Amino acid sequence: MIKIYDGCKTEEILNRKINSYEREEAAVKAILSDVAARGDTAVLEYGKKFDGADIAALQVSEQEFAEAESKLTPEYKQTILNAKANIELFHARQLKSGFEIKKPGGVILGQKYTPIDTAGVYVPGGTASYPSTVLMDIIPAKIAGVKNIIMVTPVKADGKVKPEILFAAKTAGADMVFKTGGAQAIAALAYGTQTIPKADKIVGPGNIYVQLAKKQVYGLASVDMIAGPSEILVIADGTANPEYVAADLLSQAEHDVLASAVLVTDSRRLAIDVQKEIERALPLMEREQVARKSIDLNGKIIICESIEKAVEISNEIAPEHLEICVDNPFDYLDKIQNAGSIFLGKYTPEALGDYYAGPNHTLPTGGSARFSSPLSVDDFVKKSSYIYYTEDELKKAAKDVMSFASSEGLGGHARSVGVRVNKA
């Protein structure tokens, strides 16, 4: 049963203990090294070992894409297209253009944006599969102008990818899809294999082995984030519907036994009613065992003196998903400093953001919303500055530049300016 607290230390609210993963890290390191050395052969062997999948070819064929689409209803395909349109609309607004400053004397300073060449997208396929993640991770890369979008996803023992995943990949614009998951898939993207191209950046959620692999390959490739268990924090007052609030808490609890679902409220009556509603709703869930364990381990209801105090608590926690279930949610929007994604009002469940509304659902977890942001078009572009000086302008700046260089003991720097301005 979810526990009710009259106030609570922030560090006790979410499951954010620093765990030791020495055994898992060692296993991941060995897999990375093996894939780097043996490429496709190692990837295929690990697929057979961990997923029971004995497949002949890693890359999904055009025939497999066609077969997948044929298994889906027109209604479902339209759902994917509708979600794609919403995600594109939102992310297209994130595109940035560079700038250029022209100073007197002919000096030109500027900044330009360039898309990365190859993005690697990891899509989970373990306890659940997520066509929504396909859309969320590929569409921003496509909008950014990435030339090569490579998707990897694990398969079941039959060696097939779920039709929904393949249709979403084709719809979003993946250039190639490969049937591999786990640490071996991250290794393949980081090092490249005989079949799988090397990626400049690797994005997407996954289990602890996937996250540790992303952590270990950082530097060979960039990564979006090291994602932890999913989180939701709901701020609600006494006017909130306890059935709605309980449903939203459970929607995150069903992800994973380590997921955290927290309600912060100024109403004891709401707290008690939500607690009762959760117990009523749990037996009706398809993933009851997962959700119940999550609620028992990490679920909390915090009673505080006001919604303003609830906002303070939320900012300390910096949750992945934040719902503000009050009649006047926009009154609090500017007061929210730390949150991955914010859901305003009583008719904006977190599930809207997961699938359909448009903003990205790949979000910072574990309090990292204090310093990081949701996946976006920005993740798939690089910024380069550029500088142009005329001979006359270099002469004007030379004394200052050479003074800086000399003060740092870098005579070579000073000389690179001096040889240009002290010509006979």
Short mmCIF file of C-alpha atoms in Angstrom, two decimals:
data_model
loop_
_atom_site.label_atom_id
_atom_site.label_comp_id
_atom_site.label_asym_id
_atom_site.label_seq_id
_atom_site.Cartn_x
_atom_site.Cartn_y
_atom_site.Cartn_z
CA MET A 1 0.00 0.00 0.00
CA ILE A 2 1.20 3.50 -0.79
CA LYS A 3 2.36 5.26 2.38
CA ILE A 4 1.17 8.66 3.60
CA TYR A 5 3.63 11.03 5.25
CA ASP A 6 3.15 14.29 7.09
CA GLY A 7 6.16 15.90 5.51
CA CYS A 8 9.19 13.92 4.42
CA LYS A 9 12.89 14.43 3.88
CA THR A 10 13.51 15.05 0.21
CA GLU A 11 16.10 12.29 -0.09
CA GLU A 12 13.48 9.79 1.14
CA ILE A 13 10.84 10.72 -1.41
CA LEU A 14 12.28 9.00 -4.48
CA ASN A 15 14.34 5.88 -4.98
CA ARG A 16 17.63 7.59 -5.75
CA LYS A 17 20.17 5.61 -3.79
CA ILE A 18 23.61 5.43 -5.34
CA ASN A 19 23.92 1.75 -6.08
CA SER A 20 27.03 -0.24 -6.88
CA TYR A 21 26.84 -2.09 -10.18
CA GLU A 22 30.32 -3.62 -10.18
CA ARG A 23 29.12 -7.01 -11.45
CA GLU A 24 27.00 -5.47 -14.20
CA GLU A 25 29.75 -3.01 -15.17
CA ALA A 26 32.25 -5.85 -15.52
CA ALA A 27 29.81 -7.82 -17.69
CA VAL A 28 29.18 -4.80 -19.89
CA LYS A 29 32.89 -4.08 -20.25
CA ALA A 30 33.48 -7.64 -21.45
CA ILE A 31 30.64 -7.41 -23.99
CA LEU A 32 31.91 -4.09 -25.33
CA SER A 33 35.41 -5.47 -25.76
CA ASP A 34 34.12 -8.60 -27.47
CA VAL A 35 31.94 -6.70 -29.95
CA ALA A 36 34.80 -4.30 -30.69
CA ALA A 37 36.99 -7.29 -31.55
CA ARG A 38 34.55 -9.61 -33.34
CA GLY A 39 31.78 -7.36 -34.64
CA ASP A 40 28.69 -9.04 -36.08
CA THR A 41 29.70 -12.50 -34.89
CA ALA A 42 29.72 -11.38 -31.27
CA VAL A 43 26.47 -9.42 -31.67
CA LEU A 44 24.69 -12.46 -33.08
CA GLU A 45 26.05 -14.75 -30.36
CA TYR A 46 24.86 -12.44 -27.60
CA GLY A 47 21.44 -12.22 -29.23
CA LYS A 48 21.18 -16.00 -29.09
CA LYS A 49 22.48 -16.14 -25.51
CA PHE A 50 20.32 -13.40 -23.98
CA ASP A 51 17.22 -13.31 -26.19
CA GLY A 52 17.15 -16.87 -27.50
CA ALA A 53 17.11 -15.43 -31.02
CA ASP A 54 19.04 -17.38 -33.64
CA ILE A 55 18.84 -15.00 -36.60
CA ALA A 56 20.61 -15.15 -39.96
CA ALA A 57 20.74 -11.42 -40.70
CA LEU A 58 20.91 -8.44 -38.35
CA GLN A 59 19.36 -5.86 -40.65
CA VAL A 60 15.59 -5.68 -41.06
CA SER A 61 14.70 -6.20 -44.71
CA GLU A 62 12.19 -4.30 -46.83
CA GLN A 63 10.08 -7.47 -46.90
CA GLU A 64 9.96 -7.48 -43.09
CA PHE A 65 8.84 -3.85 -43.08
CA ALA A 66 6.08 -4.66 -45.57
CA GLU A 67 4.93 -7.71 -43.59
CA ALA A 68 4.83 -5.66 -40.39
CA GLU A 69 2.67 -2.96 -41.97
CA SER A 70 0.26 -5.56 -43.36
CA LYS A 71 -0.43 -6.82 -39.82
CA LEU A 72 -1.60 -3.45 -38.50
CA THR A 73 -5.09 -2.01 -38.72
CA PRO A 74 -5.69 1.23 -40.65
CA GLU A 75 -6.84 2.79 -37.38
CA TYR A 76 -3.57 2.01 -35.61
CA LYS A 77 -1.49 3.28 -38.52
CA GLN A 78 -3.46 6.51 -38.47
CA THR A 79 -2.77 6.83 -34.74
CA ILE A 80 0.97 6.65 -35.46
CA LEU A 81 0.61 9.26 -38.21
CA ASN A 82 -1.37 11.59 -35.93
CA ALA A 83 1.25 11.32 -33.19
CA LYS A 84 4.02 11.90 -35.75
CA ALA A 85 2.36 15.12 -36.91
CA ASN A 86 2.13 16.43 -33.34
CA ILE A 87 5.74 15.53 -32.55
CA GLU A 88 6.97 17.14 -35.76
CA LEU A 89 5.00 20.33 -35.09
CA PHE A 90 6.57 20.74 -31.66
CA HIS A 91 10.13 19.80 -32.56
CA ALA A 92 10.24 21.87 -35.74
CA ARG A 93 10.04 24.96 -33.50
CA GLN A 94 13.32 23.91 -31.86
CA LEU A 95 15.38 24.43 -35.01
CA LYS A 96 17.92 27.20 -34.56
CA SER A 97 19.77 29.30 -37.08
CA GLY A 98 23.25 30.66 -36.58
CA PHE A 99 24.23 34.28 -36.28
CA GLU A 100 26.90 36.58 -37.66
CA ILE A 101 28.37 39.77 -36.21
CA LYS A 102 30.12 42.22 -38.54
CA LYS A 103 32.30 44.68 -36.65
CA PRO A 104 33.88 47.87 -38.04
CA GLY A 105 37.10 47.22 -39.88
CA GLY A 106 36.02 43.97 -41.47
CA VAL A 107 36.01 41.62 -38.44
CA ILE A 108 33.40 38.88 -38.77
CA LEU A 109 32.31 36.63 -35.90
CA GLY A 110 29.66 33.95 -36.15
CA GLN A 111 28.14 30.69 -35.07
CA LYS A 112 26.73 27.96 -37.27
CA TYR A 113 24.76 24.78 -36.60
CA THR A 114 25.64 21.50 -38.30
CA PRO A 115 23.72 18.21 -37.87
CA ILE A 116 25.69 15.16 -36.78
CA ASP A 117 26.24 12.61 -39.54
CA THR A 118 24.97 9.42 -37.88
CA ALA A 119 22.58 8.95 -34.95
CA GLY A 120 22.09 5.62 -33.22
CA VAL A 121 18.65 5.11 -31.66
CA TYR A 122 18.10 2.37 -29.08
CA VAL A 123 14.50 1.18 -28.66
CA PRO A 124 13.76 -1.26 -25.79
CA GLY A 125 11.97 -4.52 -26.42
CA GLY A 126 12.09 -6.36 -23.10
CA THR A 127 9.17 -6.34 -20.67
CA ALA A 128 7.38 -3.92 -22.99
CA SER A 129 8.01 -2.41 -26.42
CA TYR A 130 7.62 1.24 -27.27
CA PRO A 131 6.73 2.48 -30.75
CA SER A 132 6.26 5.86 -29.07
CA THR A 133 9.99 5.91 -28.26
CA VAL A 134 10.73 5.26 -31.93
CA LEU A 135 8.86 8.42 -32.89
CA MET A 136 10.24 10.52 -30.04
CA ASP A 137 13.87 9.66 -30.74
CA ILE A 138 13.94 9.55 -34.54
CA ILE A 139 11.77 12.56 -35.44
CA PRO A 140 14.02 15.18 -33.75
CA ALA A 141 17.04 13.66 -35.50
CA LYS A 142 15.23 13.83 -38.83
CA ILE A 143 14.21 17.45 -38.28
CA ALA A 144 17.80 18.31 -37.29
CA GLY A 145 18.98 17.03 -40.67
CA VAL A 146 20.88 13.92 -39.54
CA LYS A 147 21.96 12.02 -42.67
CA ASN A 148 21.97 8.49 -41.25
CA ILE A 149 19.56 7.35 -38.55
CA ILE A 150 20.35 3.84 -37.34
CA MET A 151 17.90 2.07 -35.03
CA VAL A 152 18.63 -1.01 -32.93
CA THR A 153 16.04 -3.02 -31.00
CA PRO A 154 16.03 -6.48 -29.41
CA VAL A 155 13.87 -9.30 -30.73
CA LYS A 156 12.08 -12.22 -29.13
CA ALA A 157 13.09 -15.86 -29.65
CA ASP A 158 11.29 -15.87 -33.01
CA GLY A 159 13.79 -13.34 -34.32
CA LYS A 160 11.15 -10.77 -35.23
CA VAL A 161 10.57 -7.16 -34.30
CA LYS A 162 7.05 -6.20 -33.27
CA PRO A 163 5.07 -4.81 -36.24
CA GLU A 164 4.24 -1.61 -34.35
CA ILE A 165 7.95 -0.90 -33.83
CA LEU A 166 8.82 -1.43 -37.49
CA PHE A 167 5.94 0.67 -38.79
CA ALA A 168 6.87 3.50 -36.42
CA ALA A 169 10.50 3.29 -37.55
CA LYS A 170 9.56 3.48 -41.22
CA THR A 171 7.10 6.29 -40.58
CA ALA A 172 9.54 8.34 -38.51
CA GLY A 173 12.33 8.02 -41.07
CA ALA A 174 14.86 5.45 -39.82
CA ASP A 175 17.40 4.66 -42.52
CA MET A 176 18.32 1.23 -41.17
CA VAL A 177 16.96 -1.00 -38.39
CA PHE A 178 18.97 -3.81 -36.79
CA LYS A 179 17.76 -6.72 -34.68
CA THR A 180 19.95 -6.45 -31.62
CA GLY A 181 19.56 -5.13 -28.09
CA GLY A 182 21.33 -4.88 -24.77
CA ALA A 183 24.93 -3.81 -24.22
CA GLN A 184 25.95 -5.52 -27.46
CA ALA A 185 23.73 -3.14 -29.46
CA ILE A 186 25.31 -0.11 -27.79
CA ALA A 187 28.75 -1.58 -28.50
CA ALA A 188 27.85 -2.07 -32.16
CA LEU A 189 26.75 1.57 -32.44
CA ALA A 190 29.85 2.84 -30.64
CA TYR A 191 32.46 0.79 -32.49
CA GLY A 192 30.67 -0.12 -35.70
CA THR A 193 30.61 -3.67 -37.04
CA GLN A 194 30.73 -5.30 -40.47
CA THR A 195 27.00 -4.55 -40.80
CA ILE A 196 26.09 -1.86 -38.29
CA PRO A 197 27.49 1.65 -38.92
CA LYS A 198 29.30 3.56 -36.19
CA ALA A 199 27.16 6.31 -34.64
CA ASP A 200 28.26 9.79 -33.61
CA LYS A 201 25.55 9.93 -30.94
CA ILE A 202 23.53 7.21 -29.18
CA VAL A 203 20.13 7.99 -27.72
CA GLY A 204 17.24 6.12 -26.18
CA PRO A 205 16.16 4.39 -22.96
CA GLY A 206 16.98 0.87 -21.85
CA ASN A 207 17.75 -1.39 -18.89
CA ILE A 208 20.74 -1.13 -16.55
CA TYR A 209 23.04 -2.94 -19.01
CA VAL A 210 22.11 -0.53 -21.78
CA GLN A 211 22.65 2.50 -19.55
CA LEU A 212 26.00 1.24 -18.25
CA ALA A 213 27.08 0.53 -21.83
CA LYS A 214 26.17 4.09 -22.84
CA LYS A 215 28.17 5.37 -19.90
CA GLN A 216 31.23 3.29 -20.84
CA VAL A 217 31.25 4.20 -24.54
CA TYR A 218 30.86 7.93 -23.90
CA GLY A 219 33.79 9.58 -25.65
CA LEU A 220 33.74 7.16 -28.55
CA ALA A 221 30.28 8.54 -29.20
CA SER A 222 28.12 11.09 -27.48
CA VAL A 223 25.05 9.92 -25.53
CA ASP A 224 21.82 11.68 -24.65
CA MET A 225 21.67 10.78 -20.94
CA ILE A 226 22.11 7.94 -18.46
CA ALA A 227 18.48 7.25 -17.66
CA GLY A 228 17.29 5.85 -14.34
CA PRO A 229 13.91 4.48 -13.23
CA SER A 230 10.86 6.43 -14.37
CA GLU A 231 9.28 8.99 -12.04
CA ILE A 232 6.08 10.94 -11.65
CA LEU A 233 5.28 13.62 -9.08
CA VAL A 234 1.72 14.94 -8.87
CA ILE A 235 0.90 18.21 -7.12
CA ALA A 236 -2.83 18.29 -6.30
CA ASP A 237 -5.15 20.20 -4.03
CA GLY A 238 -8.45 19.22 -2.45
CA THR A 239 -10.41 19.90 -5.64
CA ALA A 240 -8.60 17.13 -7.55
CA ASN A 241 -10.39 13.93 -8.49
CA PRO A 242 -8.75 11.07 -6.52
CA GLU A 243 -9.54 8.58 -9.30
CA TYR A 244 -7.65 10.70 -11.83
CA VAL A 245 -4.67 11.19 -9.51
CA ALA A 246 -4.47 7.49 -8.62
CA ALA A 247 -4.64 6.52 -12.30
CA ASP A 248 -1.77 8.85 -13.13
CA LEU A 249 0.40 7.51 -10.31
CA LEU A 250 -0.26 3.95 -11.44
CA SER A 251 0.49 4.81 -15.06
CA GLN A 252 4.11 5.31 -14.05
CA ALA A 253 4.23 2.51 -11.49
CA GLU A 254 3.44 -0.05 -14.20
CA HIS A 255 6.68 0.78 -16.03
CA ASP A 256 9.08 -0.85 -13.61
CA VAL A 257 9.29 -2.09 -10.02
CA LEU A 258 11.88 0.67 -9.45
CA ALA A 259 9.62 3.44 -10.80
CA SER A 260 8.58 6.14 -8.34
CA ALA A 261 5.06 7.57 -8.03
CA VAL A 262 4.62 10.46 -5.60
CA LEU A 263 1.69 12.71 -4.70
CA VAL A 264 2.27 15.99 -2.86
CA THR A 265 -0.93 17.60 -1.59
CA ASP A 266 -2.26 20.07 0.96
CA SER A 267 -5.39 17.93 1.48
CA ARG A 268 -5.45 15.00 3.93
CA ARG A 269 -8.82 13.94 2.55
CA LEU A 270 -7.40 13.70 -0.98
CA ALA A 271 -4.41 11.75 0.34
CA ILE A 272 -6.64 9.14 1.98
CA ASP A 273 -8.98 8.92 -1.01
CA VAL A 274 -6.06 8.44 -3.44
CA GLN A 275 -4.62 5.73 -1.22
CA LYS A 276 -7.96 3.88 -1.28
CA GLU A 277 -8.37 4.36 -5.03
CA ILE A 278 -4.94 2.92 -5.75
CA GLU A 279 -5.82 -0.23 -3.82
CA ARG A 280 -9.11 -0.50 -5.69
CA ALA A 281 -7.50 -0.02 -9.11
CA LEU A 282 -4.40 -2.19 -8.74
CA PRO A 283 -6.13 -5.59 -9.16
CA LEU A 284 -7.65 -4.34 -12.42
CA MET A 285 -4.27 -3.67 -14.05
CA GLU A 286 -2.66 -5.99 -16.59
CA ARG A 287 0.73 -5.26 -15.03
CA GLU A 288 -0.54 -5.46 -11.46
CA GLN A 289 2.51 -7.24 -10.05
CA VAL A 290 4.94 -4.67 -11.40
CA ALA A 291 2.78 -1.70 -10.38
CA ARG A 292 2.09 -3.07 -6.89
CA LYS A 293 5.76 -3.65 -6.15
CA SER A 294 6.61 -0.17 -7.42
CA ILE A 295 3.91 1.38 -5.22
CA ASP A 296 4.96 -0.64 -2.17
CA LEU A 297 8.66 0.13 -2.61
CA ASN A 298 8.66 3.69 -3.88
CA GLY A 299 5.13 5.11 -3.77
CA LYS A 300 4.57 8.02 -1.38
CA ILE A 301 1.90 10.58 -0.56
CA ILE A 302 3.28 13.72 1.10
CA ILE A 303 0.94 16.05 2.97
CA CYS A 304 2.21 19.63 3.25
CA GLU A 305 0.70 22.93 4.34
CA SER A 306 0.10 24.55 0.93
CA ILE A 307 0.47 24.14 -2.83
CA GLU A 308 3.26 26.69 -2.69
CA LYS A 309 5.14 24.35 -0.35
CA ALA A 310 4.37 21.45 -2.70
CA VAL A 311 6.05 23.42 -5.50
CA GLU A 312 9.12 23.91 -3.30
CA ILE A 313 9.28 20.17 -2.65
CA SER A 314 8.91 19.45 -6.35
CA ASN A 315 11.77 21.81 -7.22
CA GLU A 316 14.00 20.01 -4.72
CA ILE A 317 13.14 16.63 -6.23
CA ALA A 318 13.36 17.74 -9.90
CA PRO A 319 11.05 14.97 -11.15
CA GLU A 320 11.03 13.47 -14.61
CA HIS A 321 7.26 14.03 -14.99
CA LEU A 322 5.41 16.69 -13.02
CA GLU A 323 1.62 17.05 -13.00
CA ILE A 324 -0.04 20.12 -11.49
CA CYS A 325 -3.64 19.04 -10.85
CA VAL A 326 -5.27 22.27 -9.70
CA ASP A 327 -7.81 24.64 -11.22
CA ASN A 328 -5.24 27.39 -11.87
CA PRO A 329 -2.09 25.52 -12.96
CA PHE A 330 -0.60 28.41 -14.94
CA ASP A 331 -0.31 30.36 -11.68
CA TYR A 332 2.48 27.96 -10.72
CA LEU A 333 4.22 27.40 -14.05
CA ASP A 334 6.84 30.12 -13.63
CA LYS A 335 7.59 28.83 -10.12
CA ILE A 336 8.62 25.43 -11.42
CA GLN A 337 12.40 25.47 -11.79
CA ASN A 338 13.28 21.80 -12.10
CA ALA A 339 11.19 19.27 -14.04
CA GLY A 340 11.61 17.19 -17.18
CA SER A 341 8.10 17.73 -18.52
CA ILE A 342 5.22 19.63 -16.92
CA PHE A 343 1.56 18.63 -17.30
CA LEU A 344 -0.87 21.42 -16.44
CA GLY A 345 -4.43 21.00 -15.20
CA LYS A 346 -6.78 18.16 -14.37
CA TYR A 347 -7.25 16.92 -17.93
CA THR A 348 -3.60 16.57 -18.93
CA PRO A 349 -2.47 13.11 -17.85
CA GLU A 350 1.18 12.18 -18.25
CA ALA A 351 0.18 9.60 -20.88
CA LEU A 352 -0.57 12.47 -23.29
CA GLY A 353 3.10 13.36 -23.24
CA ASP A 354 4.21 9.75 -23.55
CA TYR A 355 2.42 9.21 -26.82
CA TYR A 356 0.74 12.07 -28.52
CA ALA A 357 0.87 15.72 -27.52
CA GLY A 358 4.20 16.55 -29.17
CA PRO A 359 6.87 17.33 -26.55
CA ASN A 360 9.49 14.63 -26.13
CA HIS A 361 9.08 11.82 -23.64
CA THR A 362 12.80 11.02 -23.36
CA LEU A 363 13.36 12.97 -20.16
CA PRO A 364 15.99 13.50 -17.43
CA THR A 365 15.54 11.24 -14.41
CA GLY A 366 17.05 10.89 -10.95
CA GLY A 367 17.02 14.62 -10.23
CA SER A 368 19.06 15.44 -13.34
CA ALA A 369 16.30 17.84 -14.44
CA ARG A 370 18.23 20.28 -12.23
CA PHE A 371 20.80 20.56 -14.99
CA SER A 372 19.59 18.75 -18.11
CA SER A 373 16.70 18.79 -20.54
CA PRO A 374 14.41 16.52 -22.57
CA LEU A 375 15.71 15.02 -25.80
CA SER A 376 15.36 17.59 -28.57
CA VAL A 377 16.58 18.71 -31.96
CA ASP A 378 19.51 20.30 -30.09
CA ASP A 379 20.82 16.81 -29.29
CA PHE A 380 21.45 16.14 -32.95
CA VAL A 381 23.29 19.31 -33.96
CA LYS A 382 26.70 20.76 -33.22
CA LYS A 383 27.62 24.42 -32.85
CA SER A 384 30.76 25.82 -34.45
CA SER A 385 32.02 29.35 -34.05
CA TYR A 386 33.93 31.15 -36.79
CA ILE A 387 36.23 34.19 -36.83
CA TYR A 388 37.62 36.40 -39.59
CA TYR A 389 40.11 39.25 -39.05
CA THR A 390 41.73 41.51 -41.60
CA GLU A 391 45.42 42.34 -41.37
CA ASP A 392 44.69 45.80 -40.00
CA GLU A 393 42.34 44.49 -37.31
CA LEU A 394 44.85 41.84 -36.24
CA LYS A 395 47.43 44.61 -35.78
CA LYS A 396 45.00 46.47 -33.51
CA ALA A 397 44.41 43.36 -31.37
CA ALA A 398 47.97 42.04 -31.41
CA LYS A 399 49.25 43.76 -28.28
CA ASP A 400 46.40 42.42 -26.14
CA VAL A 401 46.60 38.89 -27.55
CA MET A 402 50.38 38.71 -27.12
CA SER A 403 50.10 40.07 -23.58
CA PHE A 404 47.60 37.32 -22.69
CA ALA A 405 49.77 34.62 -24.24
CA SER A 406 52.92 35.84 -22.48
CA SER A 407 51.16 35.98 -19.10
CA GLU A 408 50.26 32.32 -19.52
CA GLY A 409 53.76 31.33 -20.52
CA LEU A 410 52.76 30.37 -24.05
CA GLY A 411 55.34 32.10 -26.18
CA GLY A 412 54.38 30.13 -29.26
CA HIS A 413 50.92 31.63 -29.13
CA ALA A 414 52.37 35.12 -28.91
CA ARG A 415 54.77 34.44 -31.79
CA SER A 416 51.92 33.22 -34.06
CA VAL A 417 50.52 36.74 -33.82
CA GLY A 418 53.88 38.52 -33.81
CA VAL A 419 55.12 36.99 -37.07
CA ARG A 420 52.08 38.47 -38.82
CA VAL A 421 52.22 42.00 -37.45
CA ASN A 422 55.97 42.55 -37.12
CA LYS A 423 56.86 41.98 -40.74
CA ALA A 424 59.73 44.04 -42.12
#
